[in-house]
Every structure is written in C-alpha cells, then in structure tokens.
Amino acid sequence: MARVLIVGAGLVGSLCAALLRRELSQRLLRVVVWDKARGAGGRMATSRSSHDPKCTADLGAQYVTRMPEYAKKHQSFYEDLLTHEVLRPLTAPVDGIVMKEGAENFVTPQGISSIPKHYLKESDADVFYDHHVTQINLKDGKWEVCINTGSSDQFDVVVLTMPVPQILQLQGDIVNIINKSQRQQLESVSYSSRYALGLFYEAGTQIDVPWAAQYISNNPCIRFISIDNKKRNIESPDIGPSIVVHTSVSFGTGHLEWDKEKVQQLILDQLKDTIPHLPKPSSIKCQKWRYSQVTKAFPGSPGQITLHKKPFLVCGGDGFVHSNFDGCIESAMTIVEALKSSL
C-alpha cells in the first residue's frame, strides 16, 4: 500500500486528499495529512471565543468568490458544498465591495474552516495536527519526513501545500533536490502580509451598524471590518456577535515584526475611531498573516511543480496559481493529475 503524505491541512491540502479518494479509490493508497497548527484550515481559519466556543470568527478568508471564468469548470465543487450546506450565497450588505461582472460570493454558516474540514472528512485520510515538518530526506527509495519534535516517518509520495517560503525553509536532502532554476522561480513568489483581529462578545450584545461588512479606503491601518456572524447569516440570541478587522497590507508589512500586543492596541485604537460606541469584547484574538495573499505567483502559474519523480515529491498551493477558491481548486486538480501518472 503506497503511503501519501500531504503537508498542510488548508484548502489545497484537504482538497487534494478528497480528490485522491474520489479519483484513485481503486488504488491501494493510505493518505496522511500533517499540519503544524492545532486544527484544519490554514488561511481558511475560524477562531472561537475563549468564553463561548459557539461564538466564532473567520480571521482568514472572509467568503468564497466564484469567478465567472471558472463557473462551468468548477461547477461540481460549488454544487457539492451548496448541497451539504457548507456554502450559502452572500446576501448580507457589504459596503464598498467591488465585484467583477458575473462573479458571485458565498459565505460559510459554520465558519470558513468548514470547507477544508468537509474535504478532510470526505477524504477519510489520517490527519495529524501539531506536526511541523522541518526536514525531508531520501532513504531507501522513500521519503523520510521529520518534524520539529524529532520524530519521523516514511512515505512513498510527499505533497507540499504550505506557502512557498516555508518550502524553501525545509532542511535535508530536499535542499539539493530543488534545482537552481526551480529555486530561483520559487524565490520569485511573493505574498502580502496583514494582521487580523477577532473580537468576541457575550450573547445579547448589540452592535448597531447598518452593514454586515465594510471595506475602508481612507484608514492607514484598517482595510476591512465584518460583523462576522451577521455576514454569515447566523444571528442568534443564544450566541454572541463577533467582529473581524483586517489591516491594510501596508500596515501589516510595516508592523510585521512588532510585538503582537502593541499591534493589537494600535488596531483597537483605530477601530474605536471608526465605530466609536463599540461595546467591550469578552475576548480578543490577534492573528498575524505573514503569508496572506499571493502578490506574484510561480512563473506561468502551473498549479504545481514536480521536484522529484521517483519517489514522487510535488509542491502546489495558491503560490502556484492565485489566491482565491478557484485558484486553489486548480492547484489541487493539477497536483492530483501529476500524482496519477506516478502511482
């Protein structure tokens, strides 16, 4: 039985796992997913209030946009998520949103991380969290993959779906396996950085604004605010509201190495100016996204590149296409196509 390791339980990694089960179910495969975080999602992150786990906020991606050029090609993916009520059309008012003609937005009633969780459940893969991959070595015709605790395991196939700079940080034989041309191309991939703040409130708290989300263009710090439960159409008297604040890219880049508590206070001060009568939250979470969205993809946007053929080592993710749901589907599909030819 071939053992396949997918590194990363974000959208591309979880979708790869699900597609492998769908398309290669007749093959004897054991799919394993490792992620360095404590849960699934990657940049599709849903956080919970420390006071009430029912009160949640999406600190990463805010909604899913179906681009018109992919609507037909990816129709089955959207139909699947809509049928399982993972997605619903966005109907709440969003001030300042700019939409491409023919595009459509969807929200996730159970939080944006419900999308990768849906795919992981479908994949029937063995999923392990707190597994931070540090080294990849060739050993006896297999990949020996080491994590930060010092333990390791062997696999016939390895799929890397983390941000490109994290691939380049890996140690071991992979350093020499990536050839000079590939390394230069990987080093050309760039990402924006930003902070996200989640504010969680007690049940019954009223937040009196006329919108569910708002894009802000004239603030040096804040770019986007969402009354997150309102945006996701899950307002309930039993669950407290939540607010998500995304900073501008320039603020995120300029404060990337600052102390997180100082950054949090700066964002809160700006938020107070924007919404003066905001109630005091019961808890706050500050999230730094060092790799937020792809600003320059891998040359040619191939979806994936093969680093080694026997044993097979491939990397993919939005860094190899573009940062949206359709881009991640494209990457996952090209990874699985490449895997089919190797298994």
Short mmCIF file of C-alpha atoms in Angstrom, two decimals:
data_model
loop_
_atom_site.label_atom_id
_atom_site.label_comp_id
_atom_site.label_asym_id
_atom_site.label_seq_id
_atom_site.Cartn_x
_atom_site.Cartn_y
_atom_site.Cartn_z
CA MET A 1 0.00 0.00 0.00
CA ALA A 2 1.51 3.32 -1.12
CA ARG A 3 1.68 5.92 1.64
CA VAL A 4 1.00 9.50 0.55
CA LEU A 5 1.82 12.42 2.86
CA ILE A 6 0.11 15.77 2.28
CA VAL A 7 1.78 18.56 4.23
CA GLY A 8 -0.82 21.23 5.06
CA ALA A 9 -4.49 20.92 6.06
CA GLY A 10 -5.58 24.11 4.35
CA LEU A 11 -7.82 24.25 1.29
CA VAL A 12 -5.36 22.80 -1.26
CA GLY A 13 -4.11 20.03 1.04
CA SER A 14 -7.59 18.95 2.15
CA LEU A 15 -8.95 19.11 -1.39
CA CYS A 16 -6.01 17.02 -2.66
CA ALA A 17 -6.84 14.39 -0.04
CA ALA A 18 -10.51 14.35 -1.08
CA LEU A 19 -9.69 14.19 -4.82
CA LEU A 20 -7.27 11.31 -4.26
CA ARG A 21 -10.07 9.35 -2.61
CA ARG A 22 -12.56 10.26 -5.36
CA GLU A 23 -10.29 9.55 -8.32
CA LEU A 24 -7.90 6.87 -7.06
CA SER A 25 -10.18 4.89 -4.74
CA GLN A 26 -9.39 1.70 -6.63
CA ARG A 27 -5.67 2.06 -5.81
CA LEU A 28 -4.23 0.85 -2.53
CA LEU A 29 -3.39 4.23 -1.01
CA ARG A 30 -3.08 5.40 2.54
CA VAL A 31 -3.33 9.19 2.63
CA VAL A 32 -1.90 11.01 5.65
CA VAL A 33 -2.22 14.76 6.29
CA TRP A 34 0.12 16.67 8.61
CA ASP A 35 -0.34 20.26 9.69
CA LYS A 36 1.73 22.37 12.06
CA ALA A 37 -1.37 24.09 13.50
CA ARG A 38 -3.80 22.74 16.09
CA GLY A 39 -6.63 22.41 13.61
CA ALA A 40 -7.63 22.41 9.93
CA GLY A 41 -7.99 25.45 7.75
CA GLY A 42 -4.68 27.15 7.08
CA ARG A 43 -5.59 30.63 5.91
CA MET A 44 -9.23 29.50 5.94
CA ALA A 45 -9.11 29.94 9.71
CA THR A 46 -12.11 30.08 12.03
CA SER A 47 -11.37 31.07 15.64
CA ARG A 48 -13.53 30.53 18.71
CA SER A 49 -14.13 32.77 21.70
CA SER A 50 -12.26 31.62 24.81
CA HIS A 51 -15.51 32.29 26.73
CA ASP A 52 -18.01 30.63 24.39
CA PRO A 53 -16.94 28.14 21.68
CA LYS A 54 -20.22 28.78 19.82
CA CYS A 55 -19.06 32.36 19.18
CA THR A 56 -16.72 32.18 16.16
CA ALA A 57 -14.99 34.50 13.72
CA ASP A 58 -13.22 33.96 10.39
CA LEU A 59 -9.77 35.52 10.75
CA GLY A 60 -8.51 34.47 7.32
CA ALA A 61 -10.59 34.25 4.14
CA GLN A 62 -13.94 36.02 4.55
CA TYR A 63 -16.03 34.45 1.82
CA VAL A 64 -15.71 32.43 -1.37
CA THR A 65 -15.91 34.19 -4.72
CA ARG A 66 -16.90 32.16 -7.76
CA MET A 67 -15.16 33.75 -10.74
CA PRO A 68 -17.16 33.69 -14.00
CA GLU A 69 -14.27 32.19 -16.00
CA TYR A 70 -14.29 29.12 -13.69
CA ALA A 71 -18.06 28.82 -13.06
CA LYS A 72 -18.61 25.96 -15.51
CA LYS A 73 -15.31 24.12 -14.95
CA HIS A 74 -15.69 24.11 -11.16
CA GLN A 75 -19.47 23.76 -11.03
CA SER A 76 -19.37 20.36 -9.31
CA PHE A 77 -17.27 21.72 -6.42
CA TYR A 78 -19.74 24.53 -5.73
CA GLU A 79 -22.76 22.23 -6.08
CA ASP A 80 -21.22 19.78 -3.60
CA LEU A 81 -20.61 22.49 -0.97
CA LEU A 82 -24.04 24.08 -1.50
CA THR A 83 -25.78 20.68 -1.27
CA HIS A 84 -24.01 19.95 2.03
CA GLU A 85 -24.88 23.50 3.23
CA VAL A 86 -21.21 24.29 3.71
CA LEU A 87 -21.77 27.30 1.43
CA ARG A 88 -24.66 29.74 1.09
CA PRO A 89 -24.96 32.79 -1.16
CA LEU A 90 -23.81 36.03 0.48
CA THR A 91 -26.95 38.10 0.99
CA ALA A 92 -25.89 40.44 3.82
CA PRO A 93 -24.95 44.04 2.88
CA VAL A 94 -21.22 44.69 2.29
CA ASP A 95 -20.29 48.36 1.90
CA GLY A 96 -17.57 49.23 -0.60
CA ILE A 97 -17.32 45.79 -2.18
CA VAL A 98 -16.05 45.74 -5.77
CA MET A 99 -17.30 42.79 -7.79
CA LYS A 100 -16.15 41.52 -11.16
CA GLU A 101 -19.08 41.21 -13.56
CA GLY A 102 -20.56 37.71 -13.33
CA ALA A 103 -18.79 36.85 -10.06
CA GLU A 104 -20.77 35.55 -7.09
CA ASN A 105 -19.92 35.46 -3.38
CA PHE A 106 -20.74 32.71 -0.88
CA VAL A 107 -20.46 32.56 2.90
CA THR A 108 -19.92 29.64 5.26
CA PRO A 109 -22.53 29.43 8.06
CA GLN A 110 -20.25 27.20 10.17
CA GLY A 111 -17.13 29.29 9.53
CA ILE A 112 -14.68 29.31 6.64
CA SER A 113 -12.70 26.36 8.09
CA SER A 114 -15.77 24.19 7.47
CA ILE A 115 -14.66 23.94 3.81
CA PRO A 116 -11.32 22.16 4.41
CA LYS A 117 -12.96 20.17 7.22
CA HIS A 118 -15.60 18.99 4.75
CA TYR A 119 -12.90 17.77 2.35
CA LEU A 120 -10.85 16.11 5.08
CA LYS A 121 -13.93 14.22 6.26
CA GLU A 122 -14.65 13.10 2.70
CA SER A 123 -11.03 12.02 2.19
CA ASP A 124 -11.00 9.55 5.08
CA ALA A 125 -7.32 10.49 5.48
CA ASP A 126 -5.38 10.10 8.72
CA VAL A 127 -4.98 13.71 9.89
CA PHE A 128 -2.40 14.79 12.47
CA TYR A 129 -2.01 18.29 13.89
CA ASP A 130 0.97 19.86 15.70
CA HIS A 131 3.18 18.20 13.06
CA HIS A 132 5.61 20.89 11.89
CA VAL A 133 7.71 19.44 9.07
CA THR A 134 11.37 20.52 9.23
CA GLN A 135 13.33 18.02 7.10
CA ILE A 136 12.79 15.78 4.08
CA ASN A 137 15.40 13.14 3.21
CA LEU A 138 15.72 10.31 0.67
CA LYS A 139 16.10 6.96 2.40
CA ASP A 140 15.86 3.51 0.79
CA GLY A 141 13.75 4.77 -2.11
CA LYS A 142 11.26 6.54 0.15
CA TRP A 143 10.88 9.97 1.72
CA GLU A 144 11.81 10.25 5.37
CA VAL A 145 9.92 13.24 6.72
CA CYS A 146 10.96 14.74 10.07
CA ILE A 147 9.01 17.08 12.33
CA ASN A 148 10.18 19.59 14.93
CA THR A 149 9.80 17.14 17.83
CA GLY A 150 12.49 14.96 16.23
CA SER A 151 10.22 12.09 15.20
CA SER A 152 9.95 10.97 11.56
CA ASP A 153 8.02 8.67 9.23
CA GLN A 154 8.50 7.29 5.71
CA PHE A 155 6.29 7.84 2.67
CA ASP A 156 6.19 6.86 -1.00
CA VAL A 157 4.78 10.22 -2.10
CA VAL A 158 5.00 13.68 -0.49
CA VAL A 159 2.80 16.65 -1.45
CA LEU A 160 3.81 20.07 -0.07
CA THR A 161 0.99 22.64 0.05
CA MET A 162 2.33 25.22 2.52
CA PRO A 163 3.34 28.76 1.44
CA VAL A 164 6.38 28.74 -0.86
CA PRO A 165 8.79 30.45 1.60
CA GLN A 166 8.10 27.62 4.07
CA ILE A 167 9.01 25.05 1.38
CA LEU A 168 12.33 26.86 0.91
CA GLN A 169 12.98 26.73 4.67
CA LEU A 170 12.91 22.91 4.74
CA GLN A 171 16.19 21.15 5.54
CA GLY A 172 17.68 17.79 4.49
CA ASP A 173 18.07 16.27 1.04
CA ILE A 174 15.28 18.46 -0.35
CA VAL A 175 17.74 21.39 -0.32
CA ASN A 176 19.76 19.70 -3.10
CA ILE A 177 16.76 18.11 -4.82
CA ILE A 178 15.36 21.56 -5.70
CA ASN A 179 17.50 22.52 -8.70
CA LYS A 180 18.91 26.01 -9.27
CA SER A 181 16.25 27.02 -11.81
CA GLN A 182 13.39 25.80 -9.60
CA ARG A 183 14.88 27.59 -6.58
CA GLN A 184 15.10 30.89 -8.46
CA GLN A 185 11.48 30.53 -9.59
CA LEU A 186 10.31 29.58 -6.09
CA GLU A 187 12.18 32.55 -4.63
CA SER A 188 10.34 34.86 -7.04
CA VAL A 189 6.95 34.02 -5.46
CA SER A 190 5.80 36.80 -3.12
CA TYR A 191 2.98 37.32 -0.62
CA SER A 192 1.34 40.27 1.10
CA SER A 193 1.24 40.41 4.90
CA ARG A 194 -1.52 41.64 7.20
CA TYR A 195 -2.99 41.33 10.67
CA ALA A 196 -6.50 40.19 11.56
CA LEU A 197 -8.27 40.90 14.83
CA GLY A 198 -11.19 38.87 16.17
CA LEU A 199 -13.43 40.46 18.82
CA PHE A 200 -15.83 38.13 20.61
CA TYR A 201 -18.88 39.29 22.60
CA GLU A 202 -21.33 37.90 25.14
CA ALA A 203 -24.74 36.72 23.92
CA GLY A 204 -27.22 39.60 23.75
CA THR A 205 -24.63 42.28 22.90
CA GLN A 206 -25.90 44.74 20.30
CA ILE A 207 -23.59 46.13 17.59
CA ASP A 208 -25.51 48.87 15.85
CA VAL A 209 -24.14 49.37 12.36
CA PRO A 210 -26.19 49.26 9.13
CA TRP A 211 -23.86 46.85 7.32
CA ALA A 212 -22.59 43.29 7.79
CA ALA A 213 -19.14 44.14 6.42
CA GLN A 214 -17.38 47.22 5.15
CA TYR A 215 -14.30 47.94 3.05
CA ILE A 216 -12.44 51.05 4.20
CA SER A 217 -10.19 53.00 1.84
CA ASN A 218 -9.16 56.06 3.89
CA ASN A 219 -7.64 54.49 7.02
CA PRO A 220 -3.87 53.88 7.37
CA CYS A 221 -4.48 50.76 9.46
CA ILE A 222 -7.88 49.17 8.80
CA ARG A 223 -8.95 47.87 5.38
CA PHE A 224 -11.95 45.67 6.23
CA ILE A 225 -14.44 45.21 9.09
CA SER A 226 -17.00 42.44 9.36
CA ILE A 227 -19.76 41.80 11.88
CA ASP A 228 -18.89 38.21 11.25
CA ASN A 229 -21.99 36.37 12.46
CA LYS A 230 -24.16 38.88 10.56
CA LYS A 231 -22.09 38.38 7.39
CA ARG A 232 -22.61 34.61 7.70
CA ASN A 233 -26.35 34.94 8.41
CA ILE A 234 -26.15 33.18 11.80
CA GLU A 235 -27.52 35.84 14.13
CA SER A 236 -28.90 34.13 17.24
CA PRO A 237 -29.98 35.39 20.70
CA ASP A 238 -28.01 32.50 22.24
CA ILE A 239 -24.70 33.27 20.51
CA GLY A 240 -22.72 36.44 20.98
CA PRO A 241 -21.72 38.51 17.95
CA SER A 242 -18.16 38.67 16.66
CA ILE A 243 -16.20 41.29 14.74
CA VAL A 244 -13.30 40.72 12.36
CA VAL A 245 -10.87 43.51 11.46
CA HIS A 246 -8.33 43.11 8.66
CA THR A 247 -5.50 45.60 8.38
CA SER A 248 -4.19 47.08 5.16
CA VAL A 249 -1.23 45.37 3.53
CA SER A 250 0.98 48.43 4.11
CA PHE A 251 0.19 48.38 7.85
CA GLY A 252 0.78 44.62 8.02
CA THR A 253 4.12 44.86 6.24
CA GLY A 254 5.25 47.85 8.28
CA HIS A 255 4.42 46.20 11.62
CA LEU A 256 5.26 42.59 10.72
CA GLU A 257 7.97 42.17 13.36
CA TRP A 258 6.28 44.25 16.05
CA ASP A 259 5.10 42.82 19.36
CA LYS A 260 1.61 41.42 18.74
CA GLU A 261 0.07 43.09 21.82
CA LYS A 262 1.27 46.52 20.63
CA VAL A 263 -0.14 45.88 17.18
CA GLN A 264 -3.44 44.77 18.71
CA GLN A 265 -3.73 48.04 20.64
CA LEU A 266 -3.00 50.11 17.52
CA ILE A 267 -5.78 48.30 15.63
CA LEU A 268 -8.21 48.71 18.55
CA ASP A 269 -7.49 52.46 18.72
CA GLN A 270 -8.25 52.82 15.00
CA LEU A 271 -11.38 50.68 15.36
CA LYS A 272 -12.63 52.98 18.13
CA ASP A 273 -12.35 55.94 15.76
CA THR A 274 -14.25 54.02 13.07
CA ILE A 275 -17.01 52.62 15.34
CA PRO A 276 -16.99 54.98 18.39
CA HIS A 277 -19.64 53.27 20.55
CA LEU A 278 -18.39 49.72 20.20
CA PRO A 279 -19.07 47.57 23.31
CA LYS A 280 -16.18 45.97 25.18
CA PRO A 281 -15.49 42.42 23.93
CA SER A 282 -15.26 39.42 26.25
CA SER A 283 -12.13 38.21 24.43
CA ILE A 284 -9.83 39.23 21.57
CA LYS A 285 -7.53 37.29 19.25
CA CYS A 286 -4.82 38.90 17.13
CA GLN A 287 -3.64 36.87 14.12
CA LYS A 288 -0.56 37.73 12.07
CA TRP A 289 -0.71 36.53 8.47
CA ARG A 290 2.89 36.67 7.26
CA TYR A 291 1.74 34.98 4.03
CA SER A 292 -1.69 36.47 3.43
CA GLN A 293 -2.29 36.56 -0.32
CA VAL A 294 -0.10 35.85 -3.32
CA THR A 295 1.13 39.04 -4.98
CA LYS A 296 3.38 37.26 -7.51
CA ALA A 297 2.77 33.60 -8.37
CA PHE A 298 5.23 30.99 -9.62
CA PRO A 299 6.14 31.83 -13.26
CA GLY A 300 3.50 30.53 -15.64
CA SER A 301 1.06 29.65 -12.80
CA PRO A 302 1.30 25.88 -13.43
CA GLY A 303 -0.68 24.87 -10.31
CA GLN A 304 2.12 22.55 -9.17
CA ILE A 305 5.73 21.65 -9.87
CA THR A 306 7.31 18.22 -9.56
CA LEU A 307 10.54 18.33 -7.56
CA HIS A 308 11.38 14.59 -7.81
CA LYS A 309 9.79 11.75 -9.79
CA LYS A 310 10.84 8.50 -8.09
CA PRO A 311 9.90 8.66 -5.27
CA PHE A 312 7.41 11.39 -6.11
CA LEU A 313 7.71 14.83 -4.48
CA VAL A 314 5.43 17.63 -5.65
CA CYS A 315 4.53 21.08 -4.35
CA GLY A 316 1.46 23.20 -5.01
CA GLY A 317 -0.87 25.74 -3.46
CA ASP A 318 -2.07 29.23 -4.26
CA GLY A 319 1.57 30.33 -4.73
CA PHE A 320 1.47 28.33 -7.96
CA VAL A 321 -1.78 29.86 -9.27
CA HIS A 322 -3.57 32.73 -7.46
CA SER A 323 -5.14 33.37 -4.06
CA ASN A 324 -8.80 32.52 -4.30
CA PHE A 325 -11.03 29.45 -4.09
CA ASP A 326 -10.92 28.76 -7.84
CA GLY A 327 -7.13 29.05 -7.84
CA CYS A 328 -6.85 26.52 -5.02
CA ILE A 329 -9.15 24.09 -6.88
CA GLU A 330 -6.93 24.46 -9.97
CA SER A 331 -3.80 23.70 -7.95
CA ALA A 332 -5.33 20.66 -6.25
CA MET A 333 -6.53 19.27 -9.59
CA THR A 334 -3.10 19.65 -11.22
CA ILE A 335 -1.40 18.01 -8.20
CA VAL A 336 -3.73 15.00 -8.39
CA GLU A 337 -3.22 14.72 -12.18
CA ALA A 338 0.55 14.64 -11.59
CA LEU A 339 0.11 12.01 -8.86
CA LYS A 340 -1.98 9.79 -11.12
CA SER A 341 0.94 9.43 -13.51
CA SER A 342 3.31 8.48 -10.68
CA LEU A 343 1.21 5.92 -8.80
#
